[in-house]
Amino acid sequence: MHVPWRLVSSWHCEACGVCCTRYKVRLRAYEYLKLKSTGLVEEKAGRFFIKKIGNSCPFQIGNLCSLGNSKPIACKIYPFSILKKGDELASFEFEGKEFFVYVDDFCKNVKIKRDARPSQIVAREISEAIEILLGKRIDMEFLTAKLSRGTQELRQPHRHRSKV
Ligand code: SF4
Ligand code: SF4
């Protein structure tokens, strides 16, 4: 279920990797072109996706994503969906523009509340997601799990690790 952001009190990612097994990730055209040589992406009726191999995303290694900061925008901003239209409870203002933000409560760390007072923690995460969506940044500070140093190295694509 996708819940308007004002009904969410908090969320954090613990890198369980479960969301990577649930969805077939939709790509933007430039993301598809960037990943085409891997043979792990596909085009269907003018839409672009990461192929599913069994139930898994082929870029997942253990629980983590081997694409790191190059992962698709849809993955970077998950569990948030940022739309042009929506309910009043989903309305979010960023740099003078109105967006409509929903949160996928499939992630067990999305905590729902009853009142509609905005959570500043969630608002900070949404601001980062909108910056990523608008191409103002590529890295994730709040929209990712806080991993140990050893685990962070695993997040990097193999080709980077082999150069170190
Ligand atoms: S967003 Fe949620 S489901 Fe996905 S890896 Fe993080 S904690 Fe797990
Ligand atoms: S590209 Fe990375 S973050 Fe996205 S579904 Fe695959 S493993 Fe998960």
mmCIF file of C-alpha atoms and ligand atoms in Angstrom, residues 20 25 50 57 59-60 64-65 67 71-72 75, ligand 2:
data_model
loop_
_atom_site.group_PDB
_atom_site.id
_atom_site.type_symbol
_atom_site.label_atom_id
_atom_site.label_comp_id
_atom_site.label_asym_id
_atom_site.label_seq_id
_atom_site.Cartn_x
_atom_site.Cartn_y
_atom_site.Cartn_z
ATOM 1 C CA CYS A 20 14.952 -5.793 -4.557
ATOM 2 C CA VAL A 25 12.532 -2.070 -11.645
ATOM 3 C CA ILE A 50 15.844 -4.536 -15.246
ATOM 4 C CA CYS A 57 17.438 -8.517 -9.497
ATOM 5 C CA PHE A 59 22.526 -6.625 -9.769
ATOM 6 C CA GLN A 60 21.898 -7.760 -6.211
ATOM 7 C CA LEU A 64 23.254 -5.314 -1.422
ATOM 8 C CA CYS A 65 23.254 -3.543 -4.772
ATOM 9 C CA LEU A 67 25.574 -0.690 -8.748
ATOM 10 C CA LYS A 71 21.709 2.324 -9.257
ATOM 11 C CA PRO A 72 18.485 3.465 -10.994
ATOM 12 C CA CYS A 75 15.858 2.252 -6.474
HETATM 13 S S1 SF4 B 2 19.368 -2.295 -9.130
HETATM 14 FE FE1 SF4 B 2 20.200 -2.549 -7.086
HETATM 15 S S2 SF4 B 2 18.775 -1.450 -5.707
HETATM 16 FE FE2 SF4 B 2 17.724 -1.771 -7.689
HETATM 17 S S3 SF4 B 2 16.541 -3.683 -7.419
HETATM 18 FE FE3 SF4 B 2 18.548 -4.222 -8.313
HETATM 19 S S4 SF4 B 2 19.875 -4.720 -6.562
HETATM 20 FE FE4 SF4 B 2 18.081 -3.592 -5.778
#
